[in-house]
Amino acid sequence: MEGEVVLLDFWPSMFGMRTRIALAEKQIKYEYREEDLRNKSALLLQMNPVHKKIPVLIHNGKPICESLIQVQYIDEVWNDRAPLLPPNPYQRATARFWADFVDKKIYDLGGKLWRTKGEEQEAAKKELIECLKLLEGQLGDNPYFGGKDFGFLDVALVPFYCWFYTYEKFGRFSIEAECPKLIAWAKRCMQKESVAKSLADQEKIYDFVLHLKKALGIE
Amino acid sequence: MADELVLLDFWHSPFAMRVRIALAEKGIEYESREEDLSNKSSLLLKMNPVYKQIPVLIHRGRPVCESLIIVEYIDEVWPHKSPLRLLPSSPYDKANAMFWADYVDKKIYPSGKLVWGATGEVQEAAKKEMIENLKELEGELGDKPYFGGESFGFTDVALIPFYTWFYALETCGDFSIIEECPKLVAWTKRCMQRESVSKSLPDQYKVYCFLMELKNKFEAK
């Protein structure tokens, strides 16, 4: 039923975590292959010749690239369990819109917090907080973005939770103070095995970023 | 039926063109409202408070934003309205169609903007990249009549609006797209034979004039 499933990934990647969570939610057995991004494998270059990036999901030898596309693919192929996208088209469009918002905003703004300083960093921090508040607003009084159940947007956003510690250290602020409901949501998600096992340790991420900064020559 | 569906539109936007094409392919009636982007309507600001951009499809009073999300929504709500779906039913083919549509957003749009909008080294680099990107798309097309295979589909809808930029790209970038990518140009002509496309796309020269006005405005700032 499953066929062969391989995930080319990189442990700190929030994008890779999305796919790990989706696979775990569906209880799919797969082979995890860690990529060294400074020395990309021939398989990665062959399976994602266009962007040469992880994550790449390889199902029965055929590649699927781009994390949100992978999550949707997993949801469609293994549609007999743990649905991630709701059946209603309007709710699906709304989930996709906010997942796309996460892609357009959170990653770049978060990146600026550790890559930049001074005014640029301050501006990024302000904007990041605004964006997180907008997302928090979408949650409303629901336990998950998917409503009663963990869903597509939860999968899209929760990986950033293990990066929050890094953002907070560099930006010198507390996300919990700004967005308490969002952090409560993240902790709720972390109680799910699929999430807890897929997210990296937040202090390891911080160490990784410190090393990365040195390697990139960023003060 | 028509009063249930409103499209907040802007004639020259390639993103809005995608939605027009999808609605036309499905034969769906709707009310089109042209926005003045220098003076956005209160409806637009209310329906898309996050980005304040067009296109916005308002269906029974509820907004759907972001062109590819709108096209997918249209395909899901009105699956019966055309002989074939815009998105393939096979999950793998669907993922592939979405990948290449996303490629258009990530690659064609940004490099294209710099080819007609920038000058000097920035423009030269963008032109090189644009040609590579178009060739990459041409490679994906292969010998198929459409990106969707035998039938016009999601990736075709995502890319064909940028055909309206061709005159501007060639004039500003000083290169010939047909020389670089003959198969891709053949594909554009094939798409333009579809009424849904030809009626949704403005004339290339008019788009060129509009883009040059835009460029001058930014340069003046």
Tab-separated table of N, CA and C in Angstrom, chain B residues 49-176:
chain	number	residue	atom	x	y	z
B	49	PRO	N	-7.408	42.133	3.883
B	49	PRO	CA	-6.718	43.024	4.822
B	49	PRO	C	-5.235	42.675	4.991
B	50	VAL	N	-4.880	41.429	4.730
B	50	VAL	CA	-3.495	40.992	4.947
B	50	VAL	C	-2.550	41.585	3.895
B	51	TYR	N	-2.897	41.426	2.612
B	51	TYR	CA	-2.009	41.908	1.560
B	51	TYR	C	-2.549	43.132	0.832
B	52	LYS	N	-3.864	43.367	0.909
B	52	LYS	CA	-4.494	44.513	0.235
B	52	LYS	C	-4.234	44.472	-1.269
B	53	GLN	N	-4.217	43.273	-1.855
B	53	GLN	CA	-3.888	43.125	-3.266
B	53	GLN	C	-5.000	42.417	-4.007
B	54	ILE	N	-5.007	42.655	-5.310
B	54	ILE	CA	-5.870	41.853	-6.180
B	54	ILE	C	-5.034	40.695	-6.735
B	55	PRO	N	-5.634	39.652	-7.261
B	55	PRO	CA	-7.081	39.412	-7.336
B	55	PRO	C	-7.677	38.926	-6.016
B	56	VAL	N	-8.953	39.248	-5.816
B	56	VAL	CA	-9.709	38.654	-4.720
B	56	VAL	C	-10.996	38.127	-5.328
B	57	LEU	N	-11.289	36.870	-5.081
B	57	LEU	CA	-12.547	36.305	-5.537
B	57	LEU	C	-13.491	36.292	-4.351
B	58	ILE	N	-14.633	36.930	-4.507
B	58	ILE	CA	-15.598	36.953	-3.401
B	58	ILE	C	-16.771	36.059	-3.777
B	59	HIS	N	-16.897	34.959	-3.078
B	59	HIS	CA	-17.929	33.975	-3.377
B	59	HIS	C	-18.929	33.951	-2.229
B	60	ARG	N	-20.161	34.320	-2.544
B	60	ARG	CA	-21.201	34.425	-1.506
B	60	ARG	C	-20.700	35.247	-0.322
B	61	GLY	N	-20.048	36.360	-0.651
B	61	GLY	CA	-19.615	37.289	0.390
B	61	GLY	C	-18.315	36.932	1.085
B	62	ARG	N	-17.739	35.768	0.770
B	62	ARG	CA	-16.491	35.355	1.450
B	62	ARG	C	-15.310	35.431	0.493
B	63	PRO	N	-14.221	36.036	0.956
B	63	PRO	CA	-13.077	36.247	0.068
B	63	PRO	C	-12.145	35.050	-0.031
B	64	VAL	N	-11.609	34.847	-1.243
B	64	VAL	CA	-10.519	33.899	-1.447
B	64	VAL	C	-9.390	34.711	-2.073
B	65	CYS	N	-8.205	34.630	-1.490
B	65	CYS	CA	-7.073	35.446	-1.954
B	65	CYS	C	-5.904	34.575	-2.403
B	66	GLU	N	-5.025	35.186	-3.196
B	66	GLU	CA	-3.838	34.533	-3.778
B	66	GLU	C	-4.261	33.718	-5.001
B	67	SER	N	-3.766	34.119	-6.170
B	67	SER	CA	-4.272	33.616	-7.444
B	67	SER	C	-4.270	32.094	-7.578
B	68	LEU	N	-3.205	31.415	-7.195
B	68	LEU	CA	-3.170	29.959	-7.369
B	68	LEU	C	-4.143	29.272	-6.416
B	69	ILE	N	-4.310	29.846	-5.234
B	69	ILE	CA	-5.277	29.316	-4.276
B	69	ILE	C	-6.689	29.521	-4.839
B	70	ILE	N	-6.925	30.677	-5.471
B	70	ILE	CA	-8.226	30.955	-6.074
B	70	ILE	C	-8.510	29.961	-7.204
B	71	VAL	N	-7.520	29.710	-8.067
B	71	VAL	CA	-7.722	28.784	-9.190
B	71	VAL	C	-8.039	27.380	-8.678
B	72	GLU	N	-7.321	26.957	-7.647
B	72	GLU	CA	-7.571	25.638	-7.074
B	72	GLU	C	-8.978	25.584	-6.468
B	73	TYR	N	-9.369	26.655	-5.808
B	73	TYR	CA	-10.704	26.769	-5.216
B	73	TYR	C	-11.782	26.644	-6.303
B	74	ILE	N	-11.614	27.396	-7.385
B	74	ILE	CA	-12.569	27.353	-8.500
B	74	ILE	C	-12.686	25.928	-9.033
B	75	ASP	N	-11.534	25.255	-9.171
B	75	ASP	CA	-11.525	23.895	-9.693
B	75	ASP	C	-12.259	22.942	-8.765
B	76	GLU	N	-12.151	23.179	-7.457
B	76	GLU	CA	-12.784	22.293	-6.472
B	76	GLU	C	-14.284	22.559	-6.325
B	77	VAL	N	-14.676	23.841	-6.400
B	77	VAL	CA	-16.096	24.175	-6.215
B	77	VAL	C	-16.925	23.825	-7.446
B	78	TRP	N	-16.341	23.998	-8.631
B	78	TRP	CA	-17.054	23.733	-9.875
B	78	TRP	C	-16.344	22.640	-10.680
B	79	PRO	N	-16.275	21.441	-10.145
B	79	PRO	CA	-15.534	20.391	-10.851
B	79	PRO	C	-16.282	19.917	-12.092
B	80	HIS	N	-17.597	20.076	-12.037
B	80	HIS	CA	-18.452	19.542	-13.086
B	80	HIS	C	-18.583	20.488	-14.265
B	81	LYS	N	-18.006	21.707	-14.119
B	81	LYS	CA	-18.303	22.769	-15.077
B	81	LYS	C	-17.459	22.729	-16.352
B	82	SER	N	-16.532	21.825	-16.423
B	82	SER	CA	-15.833	21.694	-17.704
B	82	SER	C	-15.487	20.226	-17.857
B	83	PRO	N	-15.278	19.786	-19.086
B	83	PRO	CA	-15.055	18.348	-19.295
B	83	PRO	C	-13.881	17.813	-18.486
B	84	LEU	N	-12.887	18.656	-18.304
B	84	LEU	CA	-11.750	18.175	-17.549
B	84	LEU	C	-11.391	19.149	-16.439
B	85	ARG	N	-10.902	18.597	-15.346
B	85	ARG	CA	-10.471	19.444	-14.239
B	85	ARG	C	-9.187	20.166	-14.653
B	86	LEU	N	-8.964	21.327	-14.032
B	86	LEU	CA	-7.714	22.047	-14.276
B	86	LEU	C	-6.560	21.332	-13.582
B	87	LEU	N	-6.859	20.805	-12.389
B	87	LEU	CA	-5.839	20.037	-11.674
B	87	LEU	C	-6.071	18.562	-11.937
B	88	PRO	N	-4.986	17.802	-12.198
B	88	PRO	CA	-5.162	16.366	-12.439
B	88	PRO	C	-5.670	15.674	-11.177
B	89	SER	N	-6.320	14.529	-11.349
B	89	SER	CA	-6.841	13.824	-10.178
B	89	SER	C	-5.765	12.974	-9.516
B	90	SER	N	-4.777	12.538	-10.275
B	90	SER	CA	-3.712	11.727	-9.663
B	90	SER	C	-2.882	12.613	-8.736
B	91	PRO	N	-2.699	12.178	-7.482
B	91	PRO	CA	-1.944	13.028	-6.537
B	91	PRO	C	-0.559	13.413	-7.028
B	92	TYR	N	0.122	12.488	-7.719
B	92	TYR	CA	1.469	12.803	-8.187
B	92	TYR	C	1.447	13.881	-9.272
B	93	ASP	N	0.546	13.703	-10.242
B	93	ASP	CA	0.453	14.684	-11.326
B	93	ASP	C	0.002	16.043	-10.787
B	94	LYS	N	-0.874	15.994	-9.792
B	94	LYS	CA	-1.345	17.247	-9.182
B	94	LYS	C	-0.176	17.960	-8.497
B	95	ALA	N	0.617	17.185	-7.749
B	95	ALA	CA	1.772	17.771	-7.059
B	95	ALA	C	2.731	18.381	-8.077
B	96	ASN	N	2.909	17.715	-9.195
B	96	ASN	CA	3.797	18.212	-10.242
B	96	ASN	C	3.266	19.506	-10.846
B	97	ALA	N	1.953	19.550	-11.092
B	97	ALA	CA	1.334	20.761	-11.643
B	97	ALA	C	1.513	21.926	-10.673
B	98	MET	N	1.346	21.651	-9.382
B	98	MET	CA	1.482	22.718	-8.383
B	98	MET	C	2.928	23.161	-8.248
B	99	PHE	N	3.845	22.224	-8.377
B	99	PHE	CA	5.270	22.558	-8.310
B	99	PHE	C	5.625	23.577	-9.390
B	100	TRP	N	5.191	23.309	-10.624
B	100	TRP	CA	5.564	24.187	-11.729
B	100	TRP	C	4.820	25.521	-11.688
B	101	ALA	N	3.605	25.515	-11.156
B	101	ALA	CA	2.894	26.783	-10.977
B	101	ALA	C	3.636	27.634	-9.940
B	102	ASP	N	4.087	26.983	-8.880
B	102	ASP	CA	4.866	27.649	-7.836
B	102	ASP	C	6.195	28.164	-8.410
B	103	TYR	N	6.766	27.417	-9.353
B	103	TYR	CA	8.005	27.827	-10.026
B	103	TYR	C	7.798	29.159	-10.754
B	104	VAL	N	6.640	29.288	-11.412
B	104	VAL	CA	6.338	30.536	-12.108
B	104	VAL	C	6.358	31.697	-11.108
B	105	ASP	N	5.740	31.509	-9.965
B	105	ASP	CA	5.714	32.563	-8.935
B	105	ASP	C	7.103	32.853	-8.384
B	106	LYS	N	7.886	31.814	-8.154
B	106	LYS	CA	9.192	31.991	-7.514
B	106	LYS	C	10.246	32.509	-8.481
B	107	LYS	N	10.104	32.187	-9.772
B	107	LYS	CA	11.171	32.477	-10.724
B	107	LYS	C	10.794	33.483	-11.815
B	108	ILE	N	9.711	33.187	-12.552
B	108	ILE	CA	9.371	34.013	-13.715
B	108	ILE	C	8.997	35.431	-13.298
B	109	TYR	N	8.146	35.529	-12.283
B	109	TYR	CA	7.679	36.842	-11.851
B	109	TYR	C	8.823	37.726	-11.345
B	110	PRO	N	9.645	37.252	-10.400
B	110	PRO	CA	10.720	38.125	-9.916
B	110	PRO	C	11.759	38.482	-10.982
B	111	SER	N	12.193	37.511	-11.782
B	111	SER	CA	13.223	37.861	-12.764
B	111	SER	C	12.625	38.712	-13.882
B	112	GLY	N	11.385	38.405	-14.252
B	112	GLY	CA	10.717	39.210	-15.278
B	112	GLY	C	10.619	40.673	-14.887
B	113	LYS	N	10.245	40.899	-13.626
B	113	LYS	CA	10.113	42.286	-13.124
B	113	LYS	C	11.406	43.054	-13.274
B	114	LEU	N	12.540	42.372	-13.059
B	114	LEU	CA	13.828	43.047	-13.150
B	114	LEU	C	14.244	43.253	-14.606
B	115	VAL	N	13.788	42.395	-15.497
B	115	VAL	CA	14.156	42.558	-16.899
B	115	VAL	C	13.498	43.820	-17.456
B	116	TRP	N	12.199	44.031	-17.156
B	116	TRP	CA	11.570	45.251	-17.670
B	116	TRP	C	11.722	46.422	-16.716
B	117	GLY	N	12.015	46.134	-15.453
B	117	GLY	CA	12.018	47.210	-14.463
B	117	GLY	C	13.375	47.765	-14.085
B	118	ALA	N	14.431	46.988	-14.297
B	118	ALA	CA	15.761	47.428	-13.849
B	118	ALA	C	16.628	47.793	-15.040
B	119	THR	N	17.843	48.224	-14.730
B	119	THR	CA	18.795	48.571	-15.800
B	119	THR	C	20.163	47.988	-15.451
B	120	GLY	N	21.082	48.151	-16.359
B	120	GLY	CA	22.484	47.805	-16.092
B	120	GLY	C	22.716	46.351	-15.732
B	121	GLU	N	23.603	46.153	-14.748
B	121	GLU	CA	24.010	44.800	-14.366
B	121	GLU	C	22.861	43.981	-13.796
B	122	VAL	N	22.027	44.654	-13.002
B	122	VAL	CA	20.883	43.949	-12.392
B	122	VAL	C	19.997	43.385	-13.493
B	123	GLN	N	19.740	44.209	-14.510
B	123	GLN	CA	18.896	43.788	-15.626
B	123	GLN	C	19.561	42.657	-16.400
B	124	GLU	N	20.855	42.753	-16.646
B	124	GLU	CA	21.588	41.722	-17.395
B	124	GLU	C	21.504	40.377	-16.685
B	125	ALA	N	21.731	40.416	-15.371
B	125	ALA	CA	21.686	39.175	-14.579
B	125	ALA	C	20.280	38.587	-14.614
B	126	ALA	N	19.271	39.470	-14.513
B	126	ALA	CA	17.881	39.015	-14.526
B	126	ALA	C	17.529	38.398	-15.875
B	127	LYS	N	18.056	39.004	-16.944
B	127	LYS	CA	17.784	38.501	-18.287
B	127	LYS	C	18.340	37.088	-18.453
B	128	LYS	N	19.580	36.887	-17.974
B	128	LYS	CA	20.201	35.550	-18.059
B	128	LYS	C	19.338	34.543	-17.322
B	129	GLU	N	18.938	34.937	-16.115
B	129	GLU	CA	18.146	34.052	-15.271
B	129	GLU	C	16.803	33.739	-15.919
B	130	MET	N	16.167	34.780	-16.496
B	130	MET	CA	14.863	34.629	-17.143
B	130	MET	C	14.953	33.623	-18.288
B	131	ILE	N	15.996	33.736	-19.096
B	131	ILE	CA	16.161	32.829	-20.227
B	131	ILE	C	16.337	31.395	-19.713
B	132	GLU	N	17.137	31.234	-18.680
B	132	GLU	CA	17.321	29.895	-18.074
B	132	GLU	C	15.987	29.350	-17.587
B	133	ASN	N	15.219	30.228	-16.910
B	133	ASN	CA	13.928	29.811	-16.357
B	133	ASN	C	12.960	29.391	-17.457
B	134	LEU	N	12.922	30.177	-18.543
B	134	LEU	CA	12.013	29.863	-19.645
B	134	LEU	C	12.421	28.534	-20.291
B	135	LYS	N	13.721	28.309	-20.375
B	135	LYS	CA	14.214	27.052	-20.957
B	135	LYS	C	13.856	25.866	-20.060
B	136	GLU	N	13.930	26.127	-18.762
B	136	GLU	CA	13.587	25.073	-17.802
B	136	GLU	C	12.105	24.697	-17.967
B	137	LEU	N	11.276	25.719	-18.128
B	137	LEU	CA	9.842	25.473	-18.336
B	137	LEU	C	9.625	24.738	-19.652
B	138	GLU	N	10.357	25.165	-20.680
B	138	GLU	CA	10.237	24.522	-21.987
B	138	GLU	C	10.608	23.048	-21.876
B	139	GLY	N	11.609	22.758	-21.052
B	139	GLY	CA	12.016	21.369	-20.824
B	139	GLY	C	10.898	20.560	-20.189
B	140	GLU	N	10.196	21.195	-19.255
B	140	GLU	CA	9.089	20.517	-18.579
B	140	GLU	C	7.939	20.264	-19.572
B	141	LEU	N	7.721	21.212	-20.450
B	141	LEU	CA	6.662	21.071	-21.452
B	141	LEU	C	6.972	19.891	-22.360
B	142	GLY	N	8.224	19.778	-22.782
B	142	GLY	CA	8.620	18.676	-23.661
B	142	GLY	C	7.839	18.714	-24.954
B	143	ASP	N	7.322	17.549	-25.332
B	143	ASP	CA	6.577	17.480	-26.588
B	143	ASP	C	5.074	17.503	-26.367
B	144	LYS	N	4.674	17.796	-25.155
B	144	LYS	CA	3.237	17.824	-24.846
B	144	LYS	C	2.614	19.100	-25.422
B	145	PRO	N	1.331	19.048	-25.799
B	145	PRO	CA	0.700	20.287	-26.277
B	145	PRO	C	0.549	21.323	-25.154
B	146	TYR	N	0.277	20.832	-23.949
B	146	TYR	CA	0.137	21.722	-22.795
B	146	TYR	C	0.945	21.164	-21.644
B	147	PHE	N	1.202	22.003	-20.634
B	147	PHE	CA	1.862	21.531	-19.420
B	147	PHE	C	0.997	20.469	-18.763
B	148	GLY	N	-0.327	20.605	-18.923
B	148	GLY	CA	-1.258	19.631	-18.360
B	148	GLY	C	-1.310	18.339	-19.153
B	149	GLY	N	-0.537	18.229	-20.217
B	149	GLY	CA	-0.568	17.033	-21.069
B	149	GLY	C	-1.403	17.304	-22.304
B	150	GLU	N	-2.396	16.439	-22.513
B	150	GLU	CA	-3.262	16.635	-23.678
B	150	GLU	C	-4.200	17.816	-23.463
B	151	SER	N	-4.502	18.093	-22.191
B	151	SER	CA	-5.434	19.195	-21.945
B	151	SER	C	-4.807	20.344	-21.158
B	152	PHE	N	-5.349	21.496	-21.433
B	152	PHE	CA	-4.984	22.759	-20.778
B	152	PHE	C	-5.256	22.617	-19.288
B	153	GLY	N	-4.257	22.961	-18.472
B	153	GLY	CA	-4.449	22.727	-17.044
B	153	GLY	C	-3.863	23.808	-16.154
B	154	PHE	N	-3.700	23.469	-14.911
B	154	PHE	CA	-3.294	24.387	-13.848
B	154	PHE	C	-2.004	25.148	-14.139
B	155	THR	N	-0.976	24.438	-14.586
B	155	THR	CA	0.305	25.101	-14.859
B	155	THR	C	0.178	26.038	-16.059
B	156	ASP	N	-0.610	25.614	-17.062
B	156	ASP	CA	-0.845	26.471	-18.216
B	156	ASP	C	-1.496	27.777	-17.762
B	157	VAL	N	-2.513	27.656	-16.903
B	157	VAL	CA	-3.208	28.837	-16.369
B	157	VAL	C	-2.238	29.731	-15.601
B	158	ALA	N	-1.334	29.097	-14.844
B	158	ALA	CA	-0.390	29.860	-14.018
B	158	ALA	C	0.602	30.653	-14.860
B	159	LEU	N	1.022	30.067	-15.984
B	159	LEU	CA	2.097	30.672	-16.765
B	159	LEU	C	1.623	31.586	-17.896
B	160	ILE	N	0.546	31.214	-18.590
B	160	ILE	CA	0.181	31.948	-19.805
B	160	ILE	C	-0.001	33.467	-19.620
B	161	PRO	N	-0.481	33.956	-18.471
B	161	PRO	CA	-0.575	35.408	-18.335
B	161	PRO	C	0.750	36.138	-18.553
B	162	PHE	N	1.863	35.480	-18.255
B	162	PHE	CA	3.151	36.154	-18.422
B	162	PHE	C	3.531	36.300	-19.888
B	163	TYR	N	2.763	35.684	-20.769
B	163	TYR	CA	2.899	35.926	-22.208
B	163	TYR	C	2.677	37.407	-22.509
B	164	THR	N	1.836	38.046	-21.712
B	164	THR	CA	1.566	39.467	-21.937
B	164	THR	C	2.798	40.332	-21.645
B	165	TRP	N	3.772	39.758	-20.961
B	165	TRP	CA	5.004	40.487	-20.675
B	165	TRP	C	6.066	40.335	-21.777
B	166	PHE	N	5.824	39.417	-22.724
B	166	PHE	CA	6.877	39.061	-23.680
B	166	PHE	C	7.418	40.265	-24.449
B	167	TYR	N	6.529	41.104	-24.950
B	167	TYR	CA	6.996	42.252	-25.727
B	167	TYR	C	7.874	43.151	-24.851
B	168	ALA	N	7.427	43.384	-23.624
B	168	ALA	CA	8.192	44.222	-22.693
B	168	ALA	C	9.545	43.580	-22.376
B	169	LEU	N	9.537	42.278	-22.146
B	169	LEU	CA	10.790	41.577	-21.800
B	169	LEU	C	11.780	41.656	-22.961
B	170	GLU	N	11.277	41.413	-24.182
B	170	GLU	CA	12.163	41.405	-25.348
B	170	GLU	C	12.682	42.800	-25.659
B	171	THR	N	11.817	43.780	-25.527
B	171	THR	CA	12.211	45.158	-25.835
B	171	THR	C	13.206	45.681	-24.805
B	172	CYS	N	12.891	45.497	-23.546
B	172	CYS	CA	13.781	46.005	-22.490
B	172	CYS	C	15.051	45.172	-22.389
B	173	GLY	N	14.900	43.850	-22.550
B	173	GLY	CA	16.058	42.977	-22.376
B	173	GLY	C	16.853	42.776	-23.641
B	174	ASP	N	16.304	43.227	-24.750
B	174	ASP	CA	16.969	43.091	-26.053
B	174	ASP	C	17.333	41.632	-26.349
B	175	PHE	N	16.316	40.788	-26.388
B	175	PHE	CA	16.529	39.409	-26.782
B	175	PHE	C	15.234	38.890	-27.400
B	176	SER	N	15.327	37.718	-28.029
B	176	SER	CA	14.153	37.179	-28.696
B	176	SER	C	13.746	35.876	-28.015
